[in-house]
XYZ file of C-alpha atoms in Angstrom:
277
model
C 232.610 91.681 75.199
C 230.007 88.942 75.503
C 227.521 88.848 78.404
C 229.353 85.902 79.967
C 232.705 87.697 79.649
C 231.148 90.668 81.449
C 229.980 88.370 84.252
C 233.393 86.729 84.443
C 235.084 90.107 84.808
C 232.579 91.113 87.490
C 233.335 87.963 89.476
C 237.103 88.111 89.012
C 237.430 91.723 90.144
C 235.243 91.326 93.235
C 237.912 89.609 95.335
C 235.235 87.382 96.860
C 235.884 83.886 98.153
C 232.996 82.711 95.974
C 235.335 82.838 92.995
C 237.396 79.984 94.439
C 234.388 77.689 94.589
C 233.886 78.027 90.819
C 237.389 76.898 89.891
C 236.758 73.207 89.264
C 233.280 73.331 87.724
C 232.535 72.231 84.187
C 232.230 75.174 81.751
C 228.408 75.261 81.587
C 227.938 75.287 85.359
C 230.799 77.740 85.803
C 229.118 80.142 83.366
C 225.802 79.740 85.158
C 227.106 80.313 88.692
C 229.221 83.221 87.483
C 226.135 84.846 85.929
C 224.218 84.396 89.193
C 227.116 85.803 91.195
C 227.425 88.796 88.837
C 223.716 89.494 89.331
C 224.177 89.440 93.108
C 227.139 91.809 92.819
C 225.217 94.227 90.610
C 222.299 94.585 93.015
C 224.564 94.644 96.070
C 226.646 97.411 94.498
C 223.492 99.524 94.208
C 223.200 99.563 97.993
C 226.909 100.074 98.619
C 227.360 102.860 96.063
C 224.160 104.901 96.601
C 224.129 106.950 99.794
C 220.709 108.384 98.970
C 217.931 105.779 99.343
C 215.738 107.308 96.632
C 218.028 106.647 93.628
C 219.034 103.314 95.147
C 215.386 102.224 95.289
C 214.989 103.394 91.693
C 217.971 101.322 90.571
C 216.728 98.251 92.422
C 213.324 98.731 90.794
C 215.146 98.767 87.439
C 216.728 95.425 88.341
C 213.317 94.014 89.257
C 212.144 95.035 85.797
C 215.271 93.471 84.283
C 214.478 90.165 86.022
C 211.014 90.332 84.458
C 212.642 91.011 81.092
C 214.920 87.989 81.567
C 211.852 85.758 81.690
C 210.151 87.672 78.876
C 213.271 87.194 76.699
C 213.876 90.978 76.475
C 216.769 91.759 78.877
C 219.035 94.731 78.132
C 221.916 94.418 80.628
C 224.834 91.991 80.019
C 224.006 90.193 83.261
C 220.359 89.963 82.231
C 221.376 88.532 78.854
C 223.552 85.925 80.593
C 220.714 85.032 82.975
C 218.292 84.687 80.067
C 220.559 81.992 78.681
C 221.141 80.036 81.884
C 217.849 80.303 83.806
C 215.869 77.845 81.638
C 218.794 75.408 81.466
C 219.230 75.241 85.242
C 215.696 75.887 86.437
C 216.349 79.223 88.137
C 213.110 80.967 89.057
C 212.005 84.555 88.664
C 210.663 84.536 92.238
C 213.997 83.696 93.840
C 215.913 86.272 91.814
C 213.380 88.883 92.910
C 213.783 87.759 96.527
C 217.476 88.629 96.281
C 216.624 92.157 95.085
C 214.142 92.464 97.960
C 216.898 91.468 100.376
C 219.202 94.166 99.066
C 216.374 96.694 99.473
C 216.227 95.837 103.180
C 219.633 97.473 103.583
C 218.174 100.783 102.419
C 215.763 101.122 105.333
C 216.828 98.557 107.964
C 219.965 99.615 109.803
C 219.100 97.650 112.947
C 217.496 94.251 113.635
C 215.430 93.832 116.783
C 216.062 90.127 117.236
C 217.421 87.049 115.505
C 214.175 86.146 113.680
C 214.314 89.575 112.009
C 217.954 89.003 111.066
C 217.100 85.510 109.823
C 214.633 87.003 107.364
C 217.324 89.318 106.017
C 219.860 86.477 105.788
C 217.328 84.327 103.954
C 216.854 86.944 101.243
C 220.506 87.892 100.711
C 222.185 84.524 101.315
C 219.943 81.479 101.681
C 218.143 82.236 98.405
C 221.541 82.487 96.711
C 222.411 79.131 98.271
C 219.221 77.567 96.932
C 219.844 78.875 93.413
C 223.499 77.834 93.531
C 222.647 74.319 94.705
C 220.202 74.033 91.816
C 222.957 74.958 89.369
C 225.350 72.436 90.907
C 222.777 69.639 90.701
C 220.090 68.409 93.111
C 218.707 64.875 93.115
C 217.419 64.842 96.707
C 215.153 67.638 98.050
C 217.032 67.543 101.371
C 219.914 69.182 99.534
C 217.886 72.395 99.416
C 217.626 72.325 103.223
C 221.429 72.038 103.326
C 221.753 74.964 100.891
C 219.421 77.134 102.962
C 221.375 76.532 106.176
C 224.753 76.933 104.493
C 223.636 80.310 103.185
C 222.743 81.295 106.746
C 226.142 80.150 108.024
C 228.021 82.096 105.345
C 226.032 85.276 105.938
C 226.444 85.078 109.717
C 230.189 84.723 109.148
C 230.113 87.817 106.930
C 228.253 89.741 109.626
C 230.831 88.750 112.255
C 233.756 89.684 110.003
C 232.256 93.025 108.962
C 230.977 94.408 112.287
C 233.382 97.353 112.228
C 233.047 98.055 108.521
C 229.259 97.965 108.720
C 229.280 100.227 111.793
C 231.240 102.827 109.844
C 228.359 102.791 107.365
C 225.904 103.274 110.203
C 224.656 99.669 110.167
C 224.545 97.154 112.996
C 223.389 93.673 112.050
C 223.883 92.151 115.504
C 220.374 91.790 117.008
C 219.492 94.566 119.437
C 218.116 92.190 122.072
C 221.425 90.288 122.038
C 223.424 93.480 122.467
C 221.265 94.205 125.498
C 221.715 90.671 126.856
C 225.507 91.050 126.776
C 225.417 94.676 127.956
C 226.937 96.044 124.757
C 225.577 99.390 123.572
C 225.160 100.614 120.012
C 227.615 103.376 120.947
C 230.214 100.713 121.805
C 229.879 99.247 118.318
C 229.850 102.587 116.515
C 232.906 103.839 118.458
C 234.801 100.526 118.021
C 234.988 99.887 121.762
C 236.038 96.241 122.146
C 235.155 95.282 125.720
C 235.060 91.853 127.362
C 231.286 91.967 126.971
C 231.706 92.602 123.262
C 233.966 89.565 122.927
C 231.403 87.443 124.780
C 228.712 88.719 122.421
C 230.841 87.826 119.425
C 231.628 84.377 120.831
C 227.874 83.809 121.005
C 227.516 84.892 117.355
C 230.368 82.588 116.304
C 228.846 79.613 118.116
C 225.575 80.167 116.280
C 227.350 80.365 112.915
C 229.244 77.153 113.711
C 225.950 75.476 114.587
C 224.571 76.429 111.165
C 227.635 74.926 109.447
C 227.144 71.695 111.400
C 223.417 71.679 110.699
C 223.936 72.291 106.982
C 226.569 69.597 106.518
C 224.471 67.073 108.440
C 221.573 67.648 106.027
C 223.556 67.144 102.790
C 222.573 63.754 101.329
C 225.437 61.532 100.222
C 223.895 61.265 96.743
C 224.419 64.994 96.121
C 227.705 65.505 97.952
C 229.831 65.336 94.791
C 227.610 67.789 92.914
C 227.616 70.191 95.853
C 231.403 70.401 96.193
C 231.456 74.120 95.265
C 229.274 74.864 98.299
C 231.506 72.659 100.440
C 234.486 74.704 99.238
C 232.712 77.860 100.399
C 231.948 76.246 103.745
C 235.597 75.284 104.210
C 236.896 78.765 103.337
C 234.361 80.702 105.406
C 234.622 78.341 108.359
C 238.407 78.763 108.329
C 237.858 82.534 108.278
C 235.441 82.322 111.210
C 237.909 80.268 113.235
C 240.690 82.724 112.470
C 238.491 85.526 113.823
C 237.829 83.493 116.969
C 241.550 82.766 117.484
C 242.303 86.460 117.005
C 240.006 87.455 119.850
C 237.294 88.985 117.658
C 239.321 91.969 116.438
C 236.556 92.909 114.038
C 235.824 96.493 115.045
C 239.054 98.024 113.801
C 240.196 95.589 111.122
C 238.971 93.103 108.521
C 240.223 89.548 108.924
C 240.878 87.636 105.724
C 242.565 84.518 104.355
C 245.356 84.733 101.822
C 244.592 83.695 98.219
C 247.050 80.811 98.622
C 245.169 79.570 101.702
C 241.867 79.781 99.817
C 243.258 77.844 96.839
C 244.645 75.185 99.197
C 241.324 74.824 100.995
C 239.436 74.729 97.686
C 241.658 72.009 96.246
C 241.648 69.919 99.410
C 237.872 70.117 99.781
C 237.273 69.311 96.132
C 239.528 66.237 96.270
C 237.848 64.977 99.444
C 234.526 65.180 97.602
């Protein structure tokens, strides 16, 4: 199995909506974004699979060393070998790959976020940086496109947080800012015990409005000159925004279930968005 085949298998078996945004890319860009996505999955899996922080930190440190090896032309992991091939071609930087690893490390010691600025910092590392790297792979001719990519990453991550409130709570994590829980009179115990009150729904409506604002902000910043190149990101925006709106229509039933779109719906949204350009 070649390094790129390994990355392809990693992406295909993840079940993520990101896979649908790769469908229409040319082969070189599809290989590059798949390698980046496989890297993100590898480091994210460290956090999800290791209950003990000590070995998880050790594994993330190994990935930091592997990123260094990528840029020293001595990687050992299939994903590292794939990144070694694509990073020079698409201008992906060592610093941004390391920022992603740092973001994953936050999950090992931060199970609560005091306020939105603290959550923003987390979202930047685990999502906006990925957006910046992805936009670079897709093609950037106007620097404003990177502002779009940053904000789209925020919107996608905030949607993930809304969708996964219950699942994260069962892992002992609450990403909703503590000061906002207090503002809406929702306790941590309410979240951890899956108590869906009217106050909880008001809190979630506030979170959804903020995510929608980030989608609007991101799309408004995308220059027309780069819109065609950035269609994969627009596909992601369409799929995740449809997911967010489904959660809203369902009354924010996120504590006891995971809302999702069918594969057919994702393919339809991907094709429609791609054709609209």
